[in-house]
């Protein structure tokens, strides 16, 4: 089979679709968390989702469902802590992050038999995504695109200044929690393809890359999604060409894109965009 | 009316009536409770005892979203990252989003209101600049335009002269007066800048330690302060 023939195989078409859907879902929530300065909440949610998946494997229930529950639990704990200021957001994230990792390691150690399935949720493999994974990714990506378009103006106001948005009569708190829940859903749906360790870069890198290039929020969403899909496809192609891990290649390509954008950024050089 | 931060009272036994169309100043040192009073009117801090009424409607619970749409709020200088992807135009439009409503898009009328407000504040030429790139004075004008674009019944301004030069203070005084006179807009301005309030307002309420000490005609404020200092 030649390199060109590989791209005609069903598993490659599925991988390309999974990369694109995951890229769109993660990059859109990425714009929200980057502009709202919530980046590390994403790290925390991804590890809580991984711990949730392991809980599912341990008790014989769907790991995807339990990963979603894990990520929503993290949102349920982090949201109020960050919101009410009882604890500094950094401290709250640190506590939930370390507790999630500890729970994941504990469950990994307690899991009987081979650990390969459990570890696949940590590393991910875009080449082995199933039709079910694709369907979930499709629903999540479609849902996030739709919500972002429908609530664009409210999101923009909350990104600018949450208290000011609230003072003008907008449901700023609902938008804030909506962003966290969407982050949890995007991260959970991408776990099987990208893995718990790397999915966070899919959230942050494309958004951070686009953030270097525009002051227009609409363009930021579009550019972020384009960069995510491009990084996904280029990373996938290189992983097939050189027989390398696909998740790692996707993340490295998106990181390279970010470095190029920082170097060329009109924001850094004081130009217009 | 009382407001607490934790167990510490931030506002103590406040009783204040603002007349329709009045231009009222709230004067006091830092920590006097002026900004907390503004935040309480907006429902951003909970009132523990008593209540605040705007046109007879309580500023709590289910009334709050509707009420907030009738209040124009100019906050203290915002610390916005210069890279934030929001332009001055977007900021002014945001003032109308709650009135436009969820799942609805701004119409030509809303765009015209934003353009008119920016024009009135003399910053229409800055509409497409990133908000974070504007000077302190320009940001204040844009925020005032934002508040006015929604045609509010009540205008609340929190320390509008902090971090701006004397020339802007002079211009702002004249702008607020123009807006107030044109629409008889009830306006409450919080400031620790006595000459600014004395020149701008009809009446000034003095606050200290979360309480109201009393009120006086704005023209008498500087005399009062002079007397207090000697």
Coordinates of C-alpha atoms in Angstrom, one line a residue:
Chain A
X1 CA 0.0 0.0 0.0
X2 CA 1.5 3.4 -1.0
X3 CA 1.3 6.5 1.1
X4 CA -1.4 7.9 -1.2
X5 CA -3.4 4.7 -0.9
X6 CA -3.5 5.1 2.9
X7 CA -5.6 8.2 2.6
X8 CA -8.3 6.3 0.8
X9 CA -8.7 3.8 3.7
X10 CA -11.8 4.2 5.9
X11 CA -9.8 4.5 9.1
X12 CA -7.8 7.5 7.7
X13 CA -11.0 9.2 6.5
X14 CA -12.4 8.7 10.0
X15 CA -9.2 10.0 11.6
X16 CA -9.4 13.1 9.4
X17 CA -13.0 13.7 10.3
X18 CA -12.3 13.1 14.0
X19 CA -9.3 15.5 13.9
X20 CA -11.4 18.2 12.2
X21 CA -14.4 17.8 14.6
X22 CA -12.2 17.7 17.7
X23 CA -10.2 20.7 16.3
X24 CA -13.3 22.8 15.8
X25 CA -14.9 21.9 19.2
X26 CA -11.6 22.4 21.2
X27 CA -10.5 25.5 19.4
X28 CA -13.8 27.3 19.9
X29 CA -13.9 26.7 23.6
X30 CA -10.2 27.5 23.5
X31 CA -11.0 31.1 22.3
X32 CA -13.4 31.4 25.3
X33 CA -11.0 30.1 27.9
X34 CA -8.0 32.1 26.5
X35 CA -9.9 35.4 26.3
X36 CA -11.6 34.8 29.7
X37 CA -8.2 34.0 31.3
X38 CA -9.4 30.5 32.3
X39 CA -6.7 28.5 30.5
X40 CA -5.8 26.3 33.5
X41 CA -9.4 25.4 34.1
X42 CA -9.1 23.5 30.8
X43 CA -6.1 21.5 32.1
X44 CA -8.0 20.7 35.2
X45 CA -11.1 19.6 33.3
X46 CA -9.1 17.3 30.9
X47 CA -7.5 15.5 33.8
X48 CA -10.8 15.2 35.7
X49 CA -12.3 13.7 32.5
X50 CA -9.4 11.2 32.3
X51 CA -10.0 10.2 35.9
X52 CA -13.7 9.9 35.1
X53 CA -13.0 7.6 32.2
X54 CA -11.0 5.4 34.5
X55 CA -13.8 5.3 37.0
X56 CA -16.0 4.0 34.1
X57 CA -13.5 1.3 33.1
X58 CA -13.2 0.3 36.8
X59 CA -16.9 -0.2 37.3
X60 CA -17.8 -1.5 33.8
X61 CA -19.7 1.5 32.6
X62 CA -19.1 3.6 29.5
X63 CA -15.8 5.5 29.9
X64 CA -17.1 8.3 27.7
X65 CA -20.1 8.9 29.9
X66 CA -18.1 8.7 33.1
X67 CA -15.5 11.0 31.6
X68 CA -18.2 13.5 30.9
X69 CA -19.5 13.2 34.5
X70 CA -15.8 13.7 35.7
X71 CA -15.4 16.8 33.7
X72 CA -18.8 18.2 34.8
X73 CA -17.9 17.5 38.4
X74 CA -14.7 19.5 38.0
X75 CA -16.8 22.3 36.5
X76 CA -19.2 22.1 39.4
X77 CA -16.4 22.4 41.9
X78 CA -14.2 24.9 40.1
X79 CA -17.0 27.2 38.8
X80 CA -18.3 28.3 42.2
X81 CA -14.8 28.5 43.8
X82 CA -13.6 30.7 41.0
X83 CA -16.9 32.6 40.9
X84 CA -17.4 33.5 44.6
X85 CA -13.8 34.1 45.4
X86 CA -13.9 31.9 48.5
X87 CA -10.5 30.5 47.3
X88 CA -8.2 32.0 44.8
X89 CA -9.0 30.4 41.4
X90 CA -5.3 29.3 41.1
X91 CA -5.5 27.5 44.4
X92 CA -8.9 25.9 43.5
X93 CA -7.6 24.7 40.2
X94 CA -4.4 23.3 41.8
X95 CA -6.5 21.4 44.4
X96 CA -8.9 19.9 41.8
X97 CA -6.1 19.2 39.3
X98 CA -3.9 17.3 41.8
X99 CA -7.0 15.4 43.2
X100 CA -8.0 14.3 39.7
X101 CA -4.4 13.1 38.9
X102 CA -4.2 11.2 42.2
X103 CA -7.6 9.6 41.6
X104 CA -6.6 8.6 38.1
X105 CA -3.3 7.0 39.3
X106 CA -5.1 5.2 42.1
X107 CA -7.7 3.8 39.7
X108 CA -4.9 2.9 37.2
X109 CA -3.1 0.9 39.9
X110 CA -6.3 -0.8 41.1
X111 CA -7.4 -1.8 37.5
X112 CA -7.1 -5.5 37.1
X113 CA -5.4 -7.0 34.0
X114 CA -3.7 -5.1 31.2
X115 CA -3.8 -1.3 31.3
X116 CA -3.7 -0.6 27.6
X117 CA -7.4 0.5 27.3
X118 CA -7.0 2.8 30.3
X119 CA -3.8 4.2 28.9
X120 CA -5.4 4.8 25.5
X121 CA -7.6 7.5 27.3
X122 CA -4.4 9.1 28.4
X123 CA -2.5 9.1 25.1
X124 CA -5.5 8.8 22.7
X125 CA -5.3 7.5 19.1
X126 CA -7.0 9.3 16.3
X127 CA -6.4 6.3 14.0
X128 CA -8.6 4.0 16.0
X129 CA -11.7 6.3 16.6
X130 CA -14.9 4.4 16.3
X131 CA -18.2 5.5 14.6
X132 CA -19.6 6.1 18.1
X133 CA -16.7 8.4 18.9
X134 CA -17.3 10.3 15.7
X135 CA -21.0 10.7 16.3
X136 CA -20.3 12.1 19.8
X137 CA -17.7 14.5 18.4
X138 CA -20.1 15.6 15.7
X139 CA -22.8 16.4 18.2
X140 CA -20.4 18.2 20.5
X141 CA -18.7 20.2 17.7
X142 CA -22.1 21.1 16.1
X143 CA -23.5 22.1 19.5
X144 CA -20.6 24.3 20.3
X145 CA -20.7 26.0 16.9
X146 CA -24.4 26.6 17.3
X147 CA -24.2 28.0 20.8
X148 CA -21.3 30.3 19.9
X149 CA -23.2 31.7 17.0
X150 CA -26.5 32.1 18.9
X151 CA -25.0 33.7 22.0
X152 CA -22.1 35.5 20.3
X153 CA -23.1 39.0 21.5
X154 CA -23.5 37.9 25.1
X155 CA -20.2 35.9 25.0
X156 CA -18.4 39.0 23.6
X157 CA -19.8 41.1 26.5
X158 CA -18.7 38.6 29.1
X159 CA -15.2 38.3 27.5
X160 CA -14.9 42.1 27.7
X161 CA -15.9 42.4 31.3
X162 CA -18.0 40.0 33.2
X163 CA -19.2 42.4 35.9
X164 CA -20.0 45.1 33.4
X165 CA -22.0 42.5 31.4
X166 CA -23.9 41.5 34.5
X167 CA -24.5 45.2 35.5
X168 CA -26.1 45.8 32.0
X169 CA -28.7 43.0 32.6
X170 CA -27.0 40.2 30.7
X171 CA -26.9 36.6 32.2
X172 CA -23.2 36.8 32.6
X173 CA -23.0 34.0 35.2
X174 CA -25.0 31.6 33.0
X175 CA -22.7 32.4 30.1
X176 CA -19.6 31.7 32.4
X177 CA -21.0 28.3 33.5
X178 CA -22.0 27.6 29.9
X179 CA -18.4 28.1 28.8
X180 CA -17.1 25.7 31.5
X181 CA -19.7 23.1 30.5
X182 CA -18.9 23.4 26.8
X183 CA -15.2 23.0 27.7
X184 CA -15.9 19.9 29.6
X185 CA -18.0 18.5 26.7
X186 CA -15.3 19.3 24.0
X187 CA -12.5 17.9 26.1
X188 CA -14.4 14.7 26.9
X189 CA -15.5 14.1 23.4
X190 CA -11.9 14.5 22.2
X191 CA -10.3 12.2 24.8
X192 CA -10.4 9.0 22.8
X193 CA -8.8 10.7 19.7
X194 CA -6.3 13.1 21.3
X195 CA -5.9 11.7 24.9
X196 CA -6.2 13.3 28.3
X197 CA -2.6 14.5 28.3
X198 CA -2.6 16.3 24.9
X199 CA -6.2 17.5 24.5
X200 CA -5.4 20.6 26.5
X201 CA -3.0 21.8 23.8
X202 CA -5.8 21.4 21.2
X203 CA -7.8 23.8 23.4
X204 CA -5.2 26.4 24.0
X205 CA -2.7 26.4 21.0
X206 CA -5.0 27.3 18.1
X207 CA -6.8 29.9 20.2
X208 CA -3.5 31.4 21.4
X209 CA -2.2 31.4 17.8
X210 CA -5.3 33.2 16.4
X211 CA -5.1 35.6 19.4
X212 CA -1.8 36.9 18.1
X213 CA -3.3 37.9 14.8
X214 CA -6.6 39.7 15.2
X215 CA -8.5 42.1 17.4
X216 CA -11.8 41.0 15.9
X217 CA -13.6 38.3 18.0
X218 CA -15.4 36.8 15.0
X219 CA -12.2 36.4 13.1
X220 CA -10.6 35.0 16.3
X221 CA -13.1 32.1 16.4
X222 CA -12.8 31.4 12.6
X223 CA -9.0 31.6 12.6
X224 CA -8.7 29.4 15.7
X225 CA -10.9 26.7 14.1
X226 CA -8.9 26.9 10.8
X227 CA -5.6 26.6 12.7
X228 CA -6.8 23.6 14.7
X229 CA -8.0 21.7 11.7
X230 CA -4.9 22.5 9.7
X231 CA -2.6 21.5 12.6
X232 CA -4.7 18.3 13.0
X233 CA -4.4 17.3 9.3
X234 CA -0.7 18.2 8.9
X235 CA 0.1 16.4 12.2
X236 CA -1.9 13.4 11.0
X237 CA -0.2 13.3 7.6
X238 CA 3.3 13.5 9.2
X239 CA 2.5 10.8 11.7
X240 CA 1.4 8.5 8.9
X241 CA 4.4 9.4 6.7
X242 CA 7.0 8.9 9.4
X243 CA 5.1 6.3 11.5
X244 CA 5.0 8.6 14.6
X245 CA 2.3 9.0 17.3
X246 CA -0.5 11.1 15.8
X247 CA -1.6 13.0 19.0
X248 CA 2.0 14.1 19.7
X249 CA 2.5 15.2 16.1
X250 CA -0.7 17.2 16.0
X251 CA 0.2 19.1 19.2
X252 CA 3.8 19.7 18.0
X253 CA 2.5 21.2 14.7
X254 CA 0.0 23.4 16.6
X255 CA 2.8 24.6 18.9
X256 CA 5.0 25.4 15.9
X257 CA 2.1 27.4 14.5
X258 CA 1.8 29.3 17.7
X259 CA 5.6 30.1 17.7
X260 CA 5.4 31.4 14.1
X261 CA 2.3 33.5 14.9
X262 CA 4.0 35.0 18.0
X263 CA 7.0 35.9 15.8
X264 CA 4.9 37.5 13.1
X265 CA 2.2 38.9 15.3
X266 CA 1.0 42.5 14.4
X267 CA 0.1 42.9 18.1
X268 CA 3.7 42.3 19.1
X269 CA 5.1 44.6 16.4
X270 CA 2.4 47.2 17.0
X271 CA 0.7 46.8 13.6
X272 CA -3.0 46.7 12.7
X273 CA -4.9 43.5 12.1
Chain B
X1 CA -30.2 49.9 54.1
X2 CA -27.1 47.8 55.1
X3 CA -24.5 46.0 53.0
X4 CA -21.9 43.6 54.5
X5 CA -18.7 42.2 53.1
X6 CA -18.5 39.0 55.1
X7 CA -19.2 40.2 58.6
X8 CA -17.9 43.7 58.1
X9 CA -20.6 46.3 57.3
X10 CA -19.7 48.2 54.1
X11 CA -22.8 50.4 54.1
X12 CA -24.4 51.3 57.4
X13 CA -28.0 52.4 57.7
X14 CA -28.1 54.3 54.4
X15 CA -31.2 56.3 53.7
X16 CA -31.1 58.4 50.5
X17 CA -33.7 59.7 48.1
X18 CA -32.7 60.9 44.7
X19 CA -35.2 63.1 42.8
X20 CA -36.1 62.4 39.1
X21 CA -33.8 64.4 36.9
X22 CA -31.3 65.2 39.7
X23 CA -27.6 65.4 39.2
X24 CA -26.3 64.0 42.5
X25 CA -22.7 63.6 43.6
X26 CA -21.5 61.1 46.2
X27 CA -18.3 62.5 47.8
X28 CA -16.0 60.8 50.3
X29 CA -12.5 59.4 50.8
X30 CA -11.4 56.0 49.5
X31 CA -13.3 53.3 51.5
X32 CA -16.2 55.6 52.3
X33 CA -18.7 53.2 50.6
X34 CA -19.5 55.3 47.6
X35 CA -18.7 52.6 45.0
X36 CA -20.4 50.0 47.1
X37 CA -23.6 52.1 47.1
X38 CA -23.5 52.2 43.3
X39 CA -22.8 48.4 43.2
X40 CA -25.8 47.9 45.5
X41 CA -28.1 49.9 43.3
X42 CA -27.0 47.6 40.4
X43 CA -27.6 44.5 42.5
X44 CA -23.9 43.5 42.3
X45 CA -23.6 43.3 46.1
X46 CA -26.5 41.9 48.2
X47 CA -28.4 44.3 50.5
X48 CA -28.7 42.6 53.9
X49 CA -31.3 44.9 55.5
X50 CA -33.7 47.3 53.8
X51 CA -34.1 47.8 50.1
X52 CA -33.3 50.0 47.1
X53 CA -36.0 51.1 44.8
X54 CA -35.6 52.6 41.4
X55 CA -38.8 54.2 40.2
X56 CA -40.6 52.2 42.9
X57 CA -39.1 48.8 41.6
X58 CA -36.9 46.9 44.1
X59 CA -33.3 46.2 42.9
X60 CA -33.4 42.5 43.7
X61 CA -34.4 39.1 42.4
X62 CA -36.5 38.8 39.3
X63 CA -36.8 42.6 38.8
X64 CA -33.0 43.0 38.5
X65 CA -32.3 42.0 34.9
X66 CA -35.1 44.4 33.6
X67 CA -34.0 47.1 36.0
X68 CA -30.4 46.9 35.0
X69 CA -31.4 47.5 31.4
X70 CA -32.7 50.9 32.4
X71 CA -29.5 51.9 34.2
X72 CA -26.5 53.2 32.4
X73 CA -23.3 52.4 34.3
X74 CA -19.9 53.8 33.8
X75 CA -17.5 51.8 35.9
X76 CA -14.2 52.9 37.4
X77 CA -11.3 52.7 35.0
X78 CA -11.2 49.2 33.6
X79 CA -7.9 47.4 33.4
X80 CA -8.4 45.8 30.0
X81 CA -5.6 43.9 28.3
X82 CA -4.6 45.9 25.2
X83 CA -4.7 42.6 23.2
X84 CA -8.4 41.9 24.1
X85 CA -10.3 41.3 20.8
X86 CA -12.9 44.0 21.4
X87 CA -13.2 47.3 19.6
X88 CA -14.6 50.6 20.9
X89 CA -17.6 50.0 18.6
X90 CA -18.2 46.6 20.2
X91 CA -18.1 48.1 23.7
X92 CA -20.8 50.6 22.8
X93 CA -23.0 48.0 21.2
X94 CA -22.7 45.8 24.3
X95 CA -24.6 48.4 26.3
X96 CA -27.7 47.5 24.2
X97 CA -27.3 43.7 24.2
X98 CA -29.5 43.1 27.2
X99 CA -32.3 45.2 25.7
X100 CA -32.0 43.5 22.3
X101 CA -32.5 40.2 24.1
X102 CA -31.2 36.6 23.8
X103 CA -31.2 35.0 20.3
X104 CA -31.9 38.3 18.6
X105 CA -29.5 40.4 16.5
X106 CA -28.8 44.1 16.6
X107 CA -30.9 46.1 14.1
X108 CA -30.1 49.2 12.2
X109 CA -31.6 51.3 15.0
X110 CA -29.2 49.8 17.5
X111 CA -26.2 50.5 15.2
X112 CA -27.5 54.1 14.8
X113 CA -27.8 54.6 18.6
X114 CA -24.2 53.4 19.0
X115 CA -23.0 55.7 16.3
X116 CA -24.9 58.7 17.7
X117 CA -23.6 58.0 21.3
X118 CA -20.0 57.8 20.0
X119 CA -20.5 61.0 18.0
X120 CA -21.9 62.8 21.0
X121 CA -18.9 61.8 23.0
X122 CA -16.6 62.9 20.2
X123 CA -15.0 59.5 19.7
X124 CA -16.7 58.2 16.6
X125 CA -13.4 58.2 14.8
X126 CA -12.0 55.7 17.3
X127 CA -14.9 53.2 16.8
X128 CA -12.8 50.5 15.1
X129 CA -9.8 50.8 17.4
X130 CA -9.2 48.0 20.0
X131 CA -10.6 49.3 23.3
X132 CA -7.4 48.4 25.1
X133 CA -5.4 50.7 22.8
X134 CA -7.3 53.8 23.8
X135 CA -6.1 56.3 26.4
X136 CA -7.7 56.6 29.8
X137 CA -9.8 59.6 28.7
X138 CA -10.8 58.0 25.4
X139 CA -11.9 54.8 27.3
X140 CA -14.0 56.9 29.6
X141 CA -15.8 58.6 26.7
X142 CA -16.4 55.2 25.0
X143 CA -17.8 53.8 28.3
X144 CA -20.0 56.9 28.7
X145 CA -21.2 56.4 25.1
X146 CA -21.9 52.7 26.0
X147 CA -24.1 53.8 28.9
X148 CA -26.0 56.4 26.9
X149 CA -26.6 54.2 23.8
X150 CA -29.1 52.2 25.8
X151 CA -31.2 55.4 26.5
X152 CA -31.1 54.8 30.3
X153 CA -33.5 56.2 32.9
X154 CA -30.7 56.4 35.5
X155 CA -27.0 57.1 34.9
X156 CA -24.4 55.8 37.4
X157 CA -20.8 57.0 37.1
X158 CA -18.1 55.6 39.4
X159 CA -15.0 57.7 39.7
X160 CA -15.0 58.9 36.1
X161 CA -12.1 61.3 36.7
X162 CA -9.6 58.8 38.1
X163 CA -6.5 58.4 35.9
X164 CA -7.3 61.2 33.5
X165 CA -5.8 64.7 33.1
X166 CA -7.4 68.0 34.0
X167 CA -8.3 68.8 30.4
X168 CA -10.4 65.6 30.2
X169 CA -12.1 66.5 33.6
X170 CA -13.1 69.8 32.2
X171 CA -14.5 68.2 29.0
X172 CA -16.2 65.5 30.9
X173 CA -17.9 68.0 33.2
X174 CA -19.3 69.8 30.1
X175 CA -20.3 66.4 28.5
X176 CA -22.2 65.1 31.5
X177 CA -23.9 68.5 31.9
X178 CA -25.0 68.5 28.2
X179 CA -26.3 64.9 28.5
X180 CA -28.1 65.7 31.7
X181 CA -29.7 68.9 30.4
X182 CA -30.7 67.3 27.1
X183 CA -32.7 64.4 28.6
X184 CA -33.2 65.4 32.2
X185 CA -31.4 62.1 33.0
X186 CA -31.2 61.3 36.7
X187 CA -27.5 61.0 37.3
X188 CA -25.4 59.8 40.3
X189 CA -21.7 60.5 40.1
X190 CA -19.2 59.0 42.6
X191 CA -16.0 60.9 43.1
X192 CA -13.4 61.9 45.6
X193 CA -12.6 64.9 43.3
X194 CA -14.3 67.8 45.2
X195 CA -13.8 70.6 42.5
X196 CA -15.2 68.2 39.9
X197 CA -18.3 67.5 41.9
X198 CA -18.7 71.1 43.0
X199 CA -18.7 72.2 39.3
X200 CA -20.9 69.4 38.0
X201 CA -23.6 68.5 40.5
X202 CA -26.8 70.0 42.0
X203 CA -26.4 68.3 45.3
X204 CA -23.6 66.4 47.0
X205 CA -24.0 63.6 49.6
X206 CA -21.1 63.2 51.9
X207 CA -20.1 59.7 52.9
X208 CA -17.6 58.3 55.4
X209 CA -17.0 54.8 56.9
X210 CA -20.0 53.4 55.0
X211 CA -22.4 56.0 56.4
X212 CA -24.0 59.1 55.0
X213 CA -22.8 62.2 57.0
X214 CA -25.3 64.6 55.3
X215 CA -25.8 66.5 52.1
X216 CA -25.2 70.0 50.8
X217 CA -25.6 72.2 47.7
X218 CA -22.7 71.3 45.4
X219 CA -21.5 75.0 45.3
X220 CA -20.9 74.7 49.1
X221 CA -18.7 71.6 48.9
X222 CA -15.4 73.4 48.6
X223 CA -16.2 75.7 51.4
X224 CA -17.2 72.7 53.6
X225 CA -13.9 71.0 52.8
X226 CA -11.9 74.1 53.5
X227 CA -13.7 74.4 56.9
X228 CA -13.0 70.7 57.7
X229 CA -9.3 71.2 56.9
X230 CA -8.8 74.2 59.2

